[in-house]
Coordinates of N, CA, C and O in Angstrom, one line a residue:
G1 N -18.4 -91.3 -29.5 CA -17.0 -90.9 -29.4 C -16.2 -91.7 -28.4 O -15.2 -92.0 -28.6
L2 N -16.8 -92.0 -27.2 CA -16.1 -92.6 -26.0 C -15.4 -93.9 -26.7 O -14.6 -94.6 -26.5
A3 N -16.8 -94.6 -27.3 CA -16.7 -96.1 -27.8 C -15.6 -96.0 -28.5 O -14.6 -97.1 -28.9
M4 N -15.6 -95.2 -29.7 CA -14.6 -95.4 -30.9 C -13.4 -95.0 -30.1 O -12.0 -95.6 -30.7
T5 N -13.3 -94.3 -29.0 CA -11.8 -93.8 -28.7 C -11.5 -95.2 -27.9 O -10.1 -95.6 -28.1
L6 N -12.3 -95.9 -27.2 CA -11.9 -97.4 -26.7 C -11.5 -98.3 -27.5 O -11.0 -99.2 -27.5
I7 N -12.1 -98.4 -28.8 CA -11.8 -99.3 -29.8 C -10.5 -99.0 -30.4 O -9.9 -99.8 -30.9
G8 N -10.4 -98.0 -30.5 CA -9.1 -97.3 -31.2 C -9.1 -97.0 -32.7 O -8.5 -97.5 -33.2
G9 N -10.3 -97.0 -33.1 CA -10.4 -96.8 -34.6 C -9.8 -95.5 -35.1 O -9.4 -94.8 -34.5
E10 N -10.3 -95.0 -36.3 CA -9.9 -94.0 -37.0 C -10.2 -92.6 -36.2 O -9.2 -91.7 -36.5
K11 N -11.0 -92.5 -35.3 CA -11.4 -91.2 -34.7 C -10.6 -91.1 -33.4 O -11.0 -90.4 -32.6
A12 N -9.7 -92.1 -33.1 CA -8.9 -92.1 -31.7 C -8.2 -90.6 -31.6 O -7.9 -90.1 -30.5
R13 N -7.8 -90.0 -32.8 CA -7.1 -88.5 -32.7 C -8.0 -87.5 -32.4 O -8.1 -86.1 -31.5
E14 N -9.5 -87.6 -32.1 CA -10.5 -86.8 -31.9 C -10.9 -87.0 -30.3 O -11.9 -86.3 -29.9
T15 N -10.2 -87.7 -29.7 CA -10.6 -88.2 -28.3 C -10.6 -87.0 -27.3 O -11.5 -87.0 -26.5
P16 N -9.5 -86.0 -27.4 CA -9.5 -84.9 -26.5 C -10.9 -84.0 -26.6 O -11.4 -83.6 -25.6
I17 N -11.2 -84.0 -27.9 CA -12.6 -83.3 -28.1 C -13.8 -83.6 -27.3 O -14.6 -83.3 -26.8
Y18 N -13.8 -85.3 -27.5 CA -14.9 -85.8 -26.9 C -15.0 -85.9 -25.5 O -15.8 -85.7 -24.7
V19 N -13.8 -85.9 -24.8 CA -13.4 -86.0 -23.4 C -13.7 -84.5 -23.0 O -14.6 -84.5 -21.7
G20 N -13.4 -83.4 -23.6 CA -13.8 -82.2 -23.4 C -15.2 -81.9 -23.0 O -15.9 -81.1 -22.2
M21 N -15.8 -82.5 -24.3 CA -17.2 -82.3 -24.5 C -18.0 -82.9 -23.2 O -18.8 -82.5 -22.7
I22 N -17.7 -84.2 -22.9 CA -18.1 -85.1 -21.7 C -17.9 -84.2 -20.5 O -19.1 -84.3 -19.6
V23 N -16.9 -83.4 -20.2 CA -16.5 -83.1 -19.1 C -17.3 -81.6 -19.1 O -18.1 -81.5 -18.1
I24 N -17.6 -80.9 -20.1 CA -18.3 -79.8 -20.0 C -19.8 -80.0 -19.9 O -20.3 -79.3 -19.0
N25 N -20.4 -81.1 -20.7 CA -21.9 -81.5 -20.5 C -21.9 -82.0 -19.1 O -23.0 -81.5 -18.3
G26 N -21.1 -82.7 -18.4 CA -21.2 -83.0 -17.2 C -21.2 -81.7 -16.1 O -22.0 -81.8 -15.0
L27 N -20.2 -81.0 -16.1 CA -20.4 -79.7 -15.3 C -21.5 -78.8 -15.4 O -22.2 -78.4 -14.6
T28 N -21.9 -78.8 -16.8 CA -23.3 -78.2 -16.8 C -24.3 -79.0 -16.4 O -25.3 -78.2 -15.8
L29 N -24.4 -80.1 -16.5 CA -25.6 -80.8 -15.8 C -25.5 -80.6 -14.0 O -26.5 -80.7 -13.7
A30 N -24.6 -80.9 -13.7 CA -24.4 -80.8 -12.1 C -24.9 -79.2 -11.7 O -25.4 -79.1 -11.0
T31 N -24.2 -78.4 -12.4 CA -24.9 -77.0 -12.3 C -26.1 -76.8 -12.3 O -26.8 -76.4 -11.4
E32 N -26.8 -77.3 -13.5 CA -28.0 -77.2 -13.6 C -28.9 -77.8 -12.4 O -30.1 -77.4 -12.2
L33 N -28.6 -79.2 -12.0 CA -29.1 -79.7 -11.1 C -29.4 -79.1 -9.5 O -30.2 -79.0 -9.0
F34 N -28.0 -78.5 -9.6 CA -27.8 -77.8 -8.4 C -28.6 -76.7 -8.2 O -29.4 -76.1 -7.2
M35 N -28.8 -75.6 -9.2 CA -29.7 -74.4 -9.4 C -31.2 -74.7 -9.5 O -31.7 -73.9 -8.7
S36 N -31.3 -75.8 -10.1 CA -33.0 -76.0 -10.2 C -33.4 -76.7 -8.7 O -34.5 -76.2 -8.2
R37 N -32.5 -77.4 -8.2 CA -32.9 -77.6 -6.7 C -33.0 -76.4 -5.8 O -34.2 -76.4 -5.2
R38 N -32.2 -75.4 -6.0 CA -32.3 -74.3 -5.0 C -33.5 -73.4 -5.7 O -34.1 -72.7 -4.6
M39 N -33.7 -73.4 -7.0 CA -34.8 -72.5 -7.4 C -36.0 -73.3 -7.0 O -36.8 -72.4 -6.7
R40 N -36.1 -74.6 -7.3 CA -37.3 -75.5 -6.4 C -37.5 -74.8 -4.9 O -39.0 -74.7 -4.8
R41 N -36.8 -75.0 -4.0 CA -36.8 -74.6 -2.7 C -37.1 -73.1 -2.5 O -38.2 -73.0 -1.7
D42 N -36.6 -72.3 -3.2 CA -37.1 -71.2 -3.2 C -38.5 -71.0 -3.8 O -39.3 -70.0 -3.0
A43 N -39.1 -71.5 -4.8 CA -40.2 -71.4 -5.2 C -41.2 -71.9 -4.3 O -42.2 -71.4 -4.1
F44 N -40.8 -73.2 -3.7 CA -42.0 -73.6 -2.8 C -42.0 -72.8 -1.4 O -43.1 -72.6 -0.9
R45 N -40.8 -72.1 -1.0 CA -41.0 -71.2 0.2 C -41.8 -69.9 -0.1 O -42.7 -69.5 0.6
E46 N -41.6 -69.5 -1.1 CA -42.5 -68.4 -1.8 C -43.8 -68.8 -1.9 O -44.5 -68.0 -1.2
W47 N -44.3 -69.8 -2.7 CA -45.7 -70.5 -2.7 C -46.2 -70.5 -1.3 O -47.4 -70.3 -0.9
T48 N -45.5 -71.5 -0.2 CA -46.0 -71.5 0.9 C -46.2 -70.2 1.6 O -47.3 -70.0 2.5
S49 N -45.3 -69.3 1.6 CA -45.6 -67.8 2.2 C -46.7 -67.1 1.5 O -47.2 -66.7 2.5
A50 N -46.9 -67.4 0.6 CA -48.0 -66.5 -0.1 C -49.3 -67.3 0.1 O -50.3 -66.5 0.4
G51 N -49.3 -68.7 0.4 CA -50.6 -69.2 0.6 C -50.6 -69.0 2.2 O -52.0 -68.7 2.7
S52 N -50.0 -68.9 3.2 CA -50.2 -68.3 4.6 C -50.5 -67.0 4.7 O -51.5 -66.9 5.4
Q53 N -50.2 -66.3 3.9 CA -50.6 -64.7 3.8 C -52.0 -64.5 3.3 O -52.7 -64.0 3.8
A54 N -52.1 -65.5 2.2 CA -53.9 -65.6 1.7 C -54.8 -66.1 2.7 O -55.7 -65.8 3.0
R55 N -54.1 -67.3 3.5 CA -55.1 -67.6 4.5 C -55.2 -66.7 5.7 O -56.5 -66.5 6.4
E56 N -54.2 -66.1 6.1 CA -54.4 -64.8 6.9 C -55.2 -63.8 6.8 O -56.5 -63.2 7.4
Q57 N -55.3 -63.5 5.3 CA -56.2 -62.5 5.0 C -57.8 -62.6 4.9 O -58.5 -62.0 5.3
V58 N -57.6 -64.0 4.5 CA -59.2 -64.6 4.5 C -59.9 -64.7 6.2 O -60.8 -64.5 6.4
R59 N -58.9 -65.0 6.9 CA -59.2 -65.1 8.5 C -59.4 -63.9 8.9 O -60.7 -63.8 9.7
M60 N -58.5 -62.6 8.6 CA -59.0 -61.4 9.0 C -60.2 -60.8 8.6 O -61.1 -60.3 9.3
R61 N -60.3 -61.3 7.1 CA -61.9 -60.7 6.6 C -62.9 -61.3 7.2 O -63.9 -60.6 7.5
D62 N -62.8 -62.8 7.2 CA -63.9 -63.2 8.2 C -64.1 -62.6 9.6 O -65.3 -62.6 9.7
E63 N -63.1 -62.3 10.2 CA -63.0 -61.8 11.6 C -64.0 -60.5 11.6 O -64.8 -60.2 12.5
L64 N -63.5 -59.8 10.8 CA -63.9 -58.4 10.5 C -65.3 -58.4 10.0 O -66.2 -57.6 10.7
R65 N -65.5 -59.2 9.1 CA -67.2 -59.4 8.7 C -68.1 -60.1 9.9 O -68.9 -59.4 10.3
Y66 N -67.3 -61.0 10.9 CA -68.3 -61.3 11.9 C -68.5 -60.1 12.8 O -69.4 -59.9 13.4
A67 N -67.3 -59.3 13.3 CA -67.3 -58.1 13.9 C -68.3 -57.2 13.4 O -69.1 -56.7 14.5
R68 N -68.3 -56.7 12.4 CA -69.3 -56.1 11.8 C -70.9 -56.3 11.9 O -71.7 -55.9 12.4
E69 N -70.8 -57.9 11.7 CA -72.6 -58.4 12.1 C -72.4 -58.1 13.4 O -74.0 -57.9 13.9
L70 N -71.9 -58.4 14.3 CA -71.9 -58.4 15.7 C -72.3 -56.9 16.2 O -73.1 -56.8 16.9
Q71 N -71.7 -55.9 15.5 CA -71.9 -54.5 15.9 C -73.3 -54.2 15.4 O -73.9 -53.6 16.0
L72 N -73.6 -54.6 14.3 CA -74.8 -54.0 13.7 C -76.1 -54.9 14.4 O -77.2 -54.2 14.5
S73 N -75.9 -56.0 15.2 CA -76.8 -56.5 15.6 C -77.1 -56.2 17.1 O -77.9 -56.1 17.7
M74 N -76.2 -55.3 17.6 CA -76.3 -54.5 18.8 C -77.3 -53.3 18.6 O -77.7 -52.7 19.6
L75 N -77.3 -52.8 17.5 CA -78.2 -51.6 17.3 C -79.6 -52.1 16.9 O -79.9 -53.2 16.9
P76 N -80.7 -51.1 17.7 CA -82.0 -51.6 17.6 C -82.4 -51.6 16.1 O -81.9 -51.4 15.3
E77 N -83.2 -52.7 16.0 CA -83.9 -52.8 14.5 C -84.8 -52.0 14.2 O -84.6 -51.6 12.7
R78 N -85.4 -51.3 15.1 CA -86.2 -50.4 14.5 C -86.5 -49.2 15.7 O -86.4 -49.5 17.0
A79 N -87.0 -47.9 15.6 CA -87.2 -47.0 16.8 C -88.7 -47.6 17.2 O -89.5 -48.1 16.9
P80 N -88.7 -47.2 18.5 CA -89.9 -47.4 19.1 C -91.0 -46.9 18.8 O -91.1 -45.6 18.1
Q81 N -92.2 -47.7 18.8 CA -93.5 -46.7 18.3 C -94.3 -46.5 19.3 O -94.8 -46.8 20.3
L82 N -94.3 -45.0 19.5 CA -95.1 -44.3 20.6 C -96.1 -43.4 20.1 O -96.0 -43.1 18.9
D83 N -97.0 -43.2 20.6 CA -98.2 -42.5 20.3 C -98.1 -41.1 20.5 O -98.7 -39.9 20.1
W84 N -97.1 -40.6 21.3 CA -96.6 -39.1 21.2 C -95.3 -38.8 21.0 O -95.2 -37.5 20.9
A85 N -94.7 -39.7 20.1 CA -93.2 -39.1 19.5 C -93.2 -39.8 18.3 O -93.3 -41.1 18.2
D86 N -92.9 -39.3 17.3 CA -92.3 -40.2 15.9 C -90.7 -40.2 15.7 O -90.1 -39.2 16.0
M87 N -90.0 -41.2 15.8 CA -88.8 -41.2 15.8 C -88.1 -42.4 14.7 O -89.3 -43.4 14.5
S88 N -87.0 -42.1 14.0 CA -86.5 -42.7 12.9 C -84.9 -42.8 13.3 O -84.5 -41.8 13.8
S89 N -84.3 -43.7 12.8 CA -82.8 -43.9 12.6 C -82.2 -44.4 11.6 O -82.9 -45.4 10.9
I90 N -80.9 -44.3 11.2 CA -80.2 -44.8 10.0 C -78.6 -44.7 10.4 O -78.4 -43.8 11.3
F91 N -78.1 -46.1 10.5 CA -76.7 -46.2 10.8 C -75.9 -46.6 9.3 O -76.1 -47.7 8.8
V92 N -75.1 -46.0 9.0 CA -74.1 -45.9 7.8 C -72.7 -46.1 8.6 O -72.0 -44.9 8.5
P93 N -72.2 -47.2 8.7 CA -70.5 -47.2 9.3 C -69.5 -46.9 8.2 O -69.7 -47.1 7.3
A94 N -68.6 -46.2 8.6 CA -67.4 -45.8 7.5 C -66.6 -46.9 7.6 O -66.0 -47.1 6.2
T95 N -66.2 -47.9 8.2 CA -65.4 -49.0 8.2 C -66.0 -50.3 8.4 O -67.3 -50.2 9.0
E96 N -65.3 -51.3 8.7 CA -66.3 -52.8 8.8 C -66.4 -52.9 10.4 O -67.5 -53.2 10.5
V97 N -65.5 -52.4 11.4 CA -66.0 -52.3 12.5 C -65.7 -51.0 13.3 O -64.7 -50.2 12.6
G98 N -66.4 -50.4 13.8 CA -65.9 -48.8 14.4 C -66.5 -48.8 15.9 O -67.2 -49.8 16.5
G99 N -66.6 -47.5 16.1 CA -67.3 -47.1 17.6 C -68.7 -46.3 17.7 O -68.5 -45.5 18.5
D100 N -69.2 -46.5 16.8 CA -70.7 -45.9 16.7 C -71.7 -46.6 17.3 O -71.6 -47.8 17.0
Y101 N -72.5 -45.9 17.9 CA -73.7 -46.6 18.5 C -74.8 -45.8 18.9 O -74.7 -44.8 19.2
Y102 N -75.9 -46.2 18.8 CA -77.4 -45.4 19.3 C -78.3 -46.4 19.6 O -78.2 -47.8 19.3
D103 N -79.3 -45.9 20.8 CA -80.2 -47.0 21.2 C -81.1 -46.1 21.8 O -81.1 -45.0 22.0
Y104 N -82.3 -46.8 21.9 CA -83.5 -46.1 22.5 C -83.9 -47.0 23.7 O -83.7 -48.1 23.7
F105 N -84.2 -46.4 24.9 CA -84.3 -47.0 26.2 C -85.7 -46.3 26.6 O -86.0 -45.4 27.2
V106 N -86.9 -47.0 26.5 CA -88.1 -46.6 26.7 C -88.4 -47.0 28.2 O -88.4 -48.2 28.7
D107 N -89.1 -45.9 29.0 CA -89.6 -46.3 30.5 C -90.8 -45.4 30.9 O -90.6 -44.2 31.1
G108 N -91.9 -46.1 30.5 CA -93.3 -45.6 30.8 C -93.3 -44.4 30.0 O -93.3 -44.7 28.6
D109 N -93.4 -43.3 30.3 CA -94.0 -42.1 29.6 C -92.6 -41.2 29.3 O -92.8 -40.1 29.0
S110 N -91.4 -41.9 29.2 CA -90.2 -41.3 28.9 C -89.3 -42.6 27.7 O -89.6 -43.4 27.9
V111 N -88.6 -41.6 27.0 CA -87.3 -42.5 26.2 C -86.4 -41.9 26.0 O -86.3 -40.5 26.3
A112 N -85.2 -42.6 26.5 CA -84.0 -42.0 26.5 C -83.1 -42.5 25.1 O -83.2 -43.5 24.8
L113 N -82.9 -41.3 24.5 CA -82.0 -41.5 23.3 C -80.5 -41.4 23.4 O -80.2 -40.4 24.3
V114 N -79.5 -42.7 23.2 CA -78.5 -42.5 23.2 C -77.6 -42.7 22.2 O -77.9 -43.4 21.3
C115 N -76.8 -41.6 21.8 CA -75.8 -41.9 20.9 C -74.4 -41.8 21.4 O -73.9 -40.9 22.2
V116 N -73.3 -42.9 20.8 CA -72.2 -42.8 21.6 C -71.1 -42.9 20.1 O -71.4 -43.7 19.1
D117 N -70.0 -42.3 20.5 CA -68.9 -42.3 19.2 C -67.7 -42.6 20.2 O -67.0 -41.6 20.4
V118 N -67.0 -43.6 19.7 CA -65.6 -44.1 20.6 C -64.6 -43.4 19.3 O -64.7 -43.9 18.4
A119 N -63.8 -42.7 19.4 CA -62.8 -42.4 18.9 C -62.0 -43.2 18.2 O -61.6 -44.5 18.7
G120 N -61.7 -43.3 16.8 CA -61.1 -44.4 16.3 C -61.9 -45.1 15.5 O -63.3 -45.2 15.8
H121 N -61.1 -46.5 14.8 CA -62.2 -47.2 14.2 C -61.5 -48.7 14.4 O -60.2 -48.8 14.8
G122 N -62.1 -49.7 14.3 CA -61.2 -51.1 14.4 C -61.8 -51.6 15.8 O -62.7 -51.4 16.3
M123 N -61.2 -52.9 16.0 CA -61.8 -53.5 17.1 C -61.4 -52.7 18.5 O -62.2 -53.3 19.2
A124 N -60.6 -52.0 18.9 CA -60.3 -51.8 19.8 C -61.6 -50.6 20.3 O -62.0 -50.7 21.4
S125 N -62.0 -49.9 19.2 CA -63.2 -49.1 19.3 C -64.4 -49.9 19.7 O -65.3 -49.7 20.4
G126 N -64.4 -51.0 18.8 CA -65.6 -51.9 18.8 C -65.8 -52.4 20.3 O -66.9 -52.6 20.8
L127 N -64.6 -52.8 20.9 CA -64.7 -53.4 22.2 C -65.2 -52.2 23.2 O -65.9 -52.7 24.0
V128 N -64.5 -51.0 23.2 CA -65.0 -50.2 24.4 C -66.5 -50.0 24.1 O -67.3 -49.8 25.1
L129 N -66.8 -49.9 22.8 CA -68.5 -49.7 22.7 C -69.2 -50.5 23.1 O -70.2 -50.6 23.6
A130 N -68.8 -51.9 22.9 CA -69.6 -52.8 23.5 C -69.8 -52.8 25.1 O -70.8 -53.3 25.7
A131 N -68.6 -52.6 25.6 CA -68.6 -52.4 27.2 C -69.9 -51.4 27.4 O -70.5 -51.6 28.5
L132 N -69.6 -50.2 26.7 CA -70.5 -49.1 27.0 C -72.0 -49.4 26.6 O -72.8 -48.9 27.4
R133 N -72.2 -50.2 25.6 CA -73.4 -50.7 25.4 C -74.1 -51.4 26.6 O -75.2 -51.6 26.8
S134 N -73.2 -52.5 27.0 CA -73.7 -53.2 28.2 C -74.0 -52.2 29.2 O -75.0 -52.5 30.0
G135 N -73.1 -51.5 29.6 CA -73.5 -50.6 30.9 C -74.6 -49.8 30.7 O -75.4 -49.8 31.5
F136 N -75.0 -49.1 29.5 CA -76.5 -48.5 29.1 C -77.3 -49.5 29.5 O -78.4 -49.3 30.1
T137 N -77.1 -50.7 28.9 CA -78.6 -51.8 29.0 C -78.6 -52.1 30.7 O -79.9 -52.4 31.1
L138 N -77.3 -52.1 31.3 CA -77.6 -52.6 32.8 C -78.3 -51.4 33.6 O -79.0 -51.5 34.5
L139 N -77.8 -50.2 33.1 CA -78.2 -48.9 34.0 C -79.7 -48.4 33.2 O -79.9 -47.1 33.6
R140 N -80.3 -49.1 32.6 CA -81.3 -48.6 31.8 C -82.6 -48.0 32.8 O -82.8 -47.0 32.5
D141 N -82.7 -48.6 34.0 CA -83.4 -47.9 34.6 C -83.2 -46.8 35.5 O -83.9 -46.0 36.0
S142 N -81.8 -46.2 35.3 CA -81.3 -45.3 35.9 C -81.0 -43.9 35.0 O -80.6 -42.8 35.3
L143 N -81.5 -44.2 33.6 CA -81.4 -43.1 32.6 C -82.5 -41.9 33.0 O -82.2 -41.0 32.2
H144 N -83.2 -41.9 34.0 CA -83.8 -40.8 34.5 C -82.9 -39.8 34.9 O -83.3 -38.3 34.9
D145 N -81.8 -40.0 35.2 CA -80.7 -39.3 35.8 C -79.6 -39.4 34.8 O -78.3 -40.1 35.2
P146 N -79.4 -38.9 33.7 CA -78.3 -39.2 32.5 C -77.2 -39.0 33.4 O -75.8 -39.6 32.8
A147 N -76.7 -37.6 34.0 CA -75.6 -37.4 34.5 C -75.0 -38.2 35.3 O -73.8 -38.7 35.3
A148 N -75.8 -39.1 36.4 CA -75.2 -40.1 37.3 C -74.7 -41.5 36.3 O -73.6 -42.2 36.7
V149 N -75.7 -41.9 35.2 CA -75.3 -43.0 34.3 C -74.0 -42.5 33.7 O -72.9 -43.5 33.7
L150 N -73.9 -41.3 33.2 CA -72.6 -41.1 32.4 C -71.3 -41.2 33.3 O -70.2 -41.6 32.9
Q151 N -71.5 -40.7 34.4 CA -70.2 -40.7 35.4 C -70.2 -42.3 35.7 O -68.6 -42.6 35.7
R152 N -70.8 -42.8 36.0 CA -70.7 -44.2 36.2 C -70.0 -45.1 35.1 O -69.2 -45.8 35.0
L153 N -70.5 -44.8 33.8 CA -69.9 -45.3 32.6 C -68.5 -45.1 32.4 O -67.5 -45.6 32.0
H154 N -68.0 -43.7 32.5 CA -66.7 -42.9 33.0 C -66.0 -43.5 33.5 O -64.9 -44.2 33.3
T155 N -66.4 -44.2 34.8 CA -65.7 -44.7 35.6 C -65.3 -46.1 35.0 O -63.9 -46.8 35.3
L156 N -66.5 -46.8 34.9 CA -66.3 -48.2 33.8 C -65.0 -48.0 33.0 O -63.9 -49.0 32.8
V157 N -64.8 -47.2 32.1 CA -64.2 -47.2 30.8 C -62.6 -46.9 31.2 O -61.9 -47.2 30.8
A158 N -62.9 -45.6 32.3 CA -61.4 -45.2 32.9 C -60.7 -46.3 33.6 O -59.5 -46.5 33.5
E159 N -61.2 -47.2 34.3 CA -60.8 -48.3 35.4 C -60.7 -49.5 34.5 O -59.8 -50.3 34.9
T160 N -61.1 -49.8 33.3 CA -61.0 -51.0 32.5 C -60.0 -50.8 31.7 O -59.5 -51.7 31.1
S161 N -59.7 -49.7 30.9 CA -59.1 -49.7 29.9 C -57.5 -49.0 30.3 O -57.2 -47.9 30.8
R162 N -56.7 -49.9 29.5 CA -55.3 -49.0 29.8 C -54.7 -47.9 29.3 O -53.9 -47.0 29.5
R163 N -55.3 -47.7 27.9 CA -55.4 -46.7 26.8 C -56.3 -45.5 27.4 O -57.3 -45.9 28.1
R164 N -55.8 -44.3 27.0 CA -57.0 -43.1 27.1 C -57.8 -43.1 26.2 O -57.2 -43.5 24.7
M165 N -59.0 -43.5 26.1 CA -59.8 -43.4 25.0 C -60.8 -42.0 24.9 O -61.4 -41.7 26.2
L166 N -61.0 -41.8 24.1 CA -61.9 -40.3 23.7 C -63.4 -41.0 23.5 O -63.6 -41.7 22.1
V167 N -64.2 -40.9 24.1 CA -65.8 -41.0 24.0 C -66.8 -40.1 24.2 O -66.7 -39.2 25.1
A168 N -67.4 -39.8 23.2 CA -68.1 -38.9 23.3 C -69.8 -39.5 23.1 O -70.1 -40.4 22.3
V169 N -70.7 -39.2 24.0 CA -71.7 -39.8 24.5 C -72.8 -38.5 24.6 O -72.3 -37.5 25.2
S170 N -74.0 -38.9 23.8 CA -75.1 -38.0 24.2 C -76.4 -38.7 24.6 O -76.9 -39.5 23.9
V171 N -77.0 -38.3 25.7 CA -78.0 -38.7 26.3 C -79.1 -37.7 26.3 O -78.9 -36.7 26.8
V172 N -80.3 -37.8 25.5 CA -81.4 -36.8 25.5 C -82.6 -37.8 25.8 O -82.9 -38.9 25.8
L173 N -83.3 -37.3 27.1 CA -84.5 -37.8 27.7 C -85.6 -37.0 27.4 O -85.6 -35.7 27.8
L174 N -86.5 -37.6 26.7 CA -87.6 -37.0 26.3 C -88.7 -37.5 27.3 O -89.0 -38.9 27.6
V175 N -89.4 -36.5 27.8 CA -90.8 -37.1 28.6 C -91.9 -36.5 28.0 O -92.0 -35.6 27.8
R176 N -92.7 -37.4 28.3 CA -94.5 -36.8 27.6 C -94.7 -35.9 28.5 O -95.0 -36.2 29.9
A177 N -95.2 -34.7 27.6 CA -95.5 -33.6 28.7 C -97.2 -33.8 29.2 O -97.9 -34.4 28.4
C178 N -97.5 -33.2 30.2 CA -98.6 -33.2 31.0 C -99.1 -32.0 30.8 O -98.5 -31.1 31.1
V179 N -100.7 -31.7 30.5 CA -100.9 -30.5 30.7 C -101.6 -30.5 32.3 O -101.8 -31.2 32.7
P180 N -102.0 -29.2 32.9 CA -102.6 -29.0 34.0 C -103.8 -29.8 34.1 O -104.6 -30.1 33.2
G181 N -104.1 -30.5 35.2 CA -105.4 -31.2 35.4 C -105.1 -32.8 35.3 O -105.7 -33.5 35.5
G182 N -103.7 -33.0 34.9 CA -103.4 -34.5 34.5 C -103.4 -35.1 33.5 O -103.5 -36.5 33.2
K183 N -103.9 -34.3 32.3 CA -104.2 -34.9 31.2 C -102.9 -34.9 30.2 O -102.2 -33.7 30.4
R184 N -103.0 -35.6 29.4 CA -101.7 -35.6 28.6 C -101.8 -34.5 27.2 O -102.9 -34.8 26.9
A185 N -101.0 -33.9 27.2 CA -100.9 -32.9 25.9 C -100.7 -33.7 24.3 O -100.1 -34.7 24.5
R186 N -101.5 -33.1 23.8 CA -101.9 -34.2 22.3 C -100.5 -33.3 21.6 O -100.5 -32.0 21.7
P187 N -100.0 -34.1 20.8 CA -99.0 -33.6 19.9 C -99.7 -32.7 18.8 O -100.6 -33.1 18.5
S188 N -99.0 -31.8 18.3 CA -99.5 -30.8 17.4 C -99.3 -31.3 15.9 O -98.2 -31.8 15.6
K189 N -100.3 -31.1 15.2 CA -100.3 -31.9 13.9 C -100.0 -30.6 12.9 O -100.4 -29.4 13.1
G190 N -99.2 -30.9 12.0 CA -98.6 -29.8 11.1 C -97.5 -29.3 11.2 O -96.1 -29.3 11.5

């Protein structure tokens, strides 16, 4: 249409229609280019944000899995084999990482059974639990006096934590019984 207008042929009177079409198409093209660039930029931002969130979720999942494996590795593999007592245990955590712990500490003719529950779940409980486990391991030779060990561990938690933590601890000390004359009592069968 533009060439016909320039040549001045028969279609010269339709020139305003062609000019109008060119202007409208030019405006439409410019608007489309502007909008598509903006849409591409928005889509790219969304895509990179979704990718960052996905990477963060994978990282958190991996950290929780590692923390769970670490917590489970702190538990005894099996109960101690004693000829005077039968013991067993099982651990089924409620979440990936929590504040539950148990252990056996054998010392000659006695065994201390320790159960710990730090209030709450998650990493904070797991960290307090790791400190308590270390404390019990370090104080294992003093478990013949559970009250003294618990007092020292209370001081440890109270002085090292900025938050108030509720920790329930149970220490049961089992001592092999002796009968008069120095002989060991045999466990009853049945």
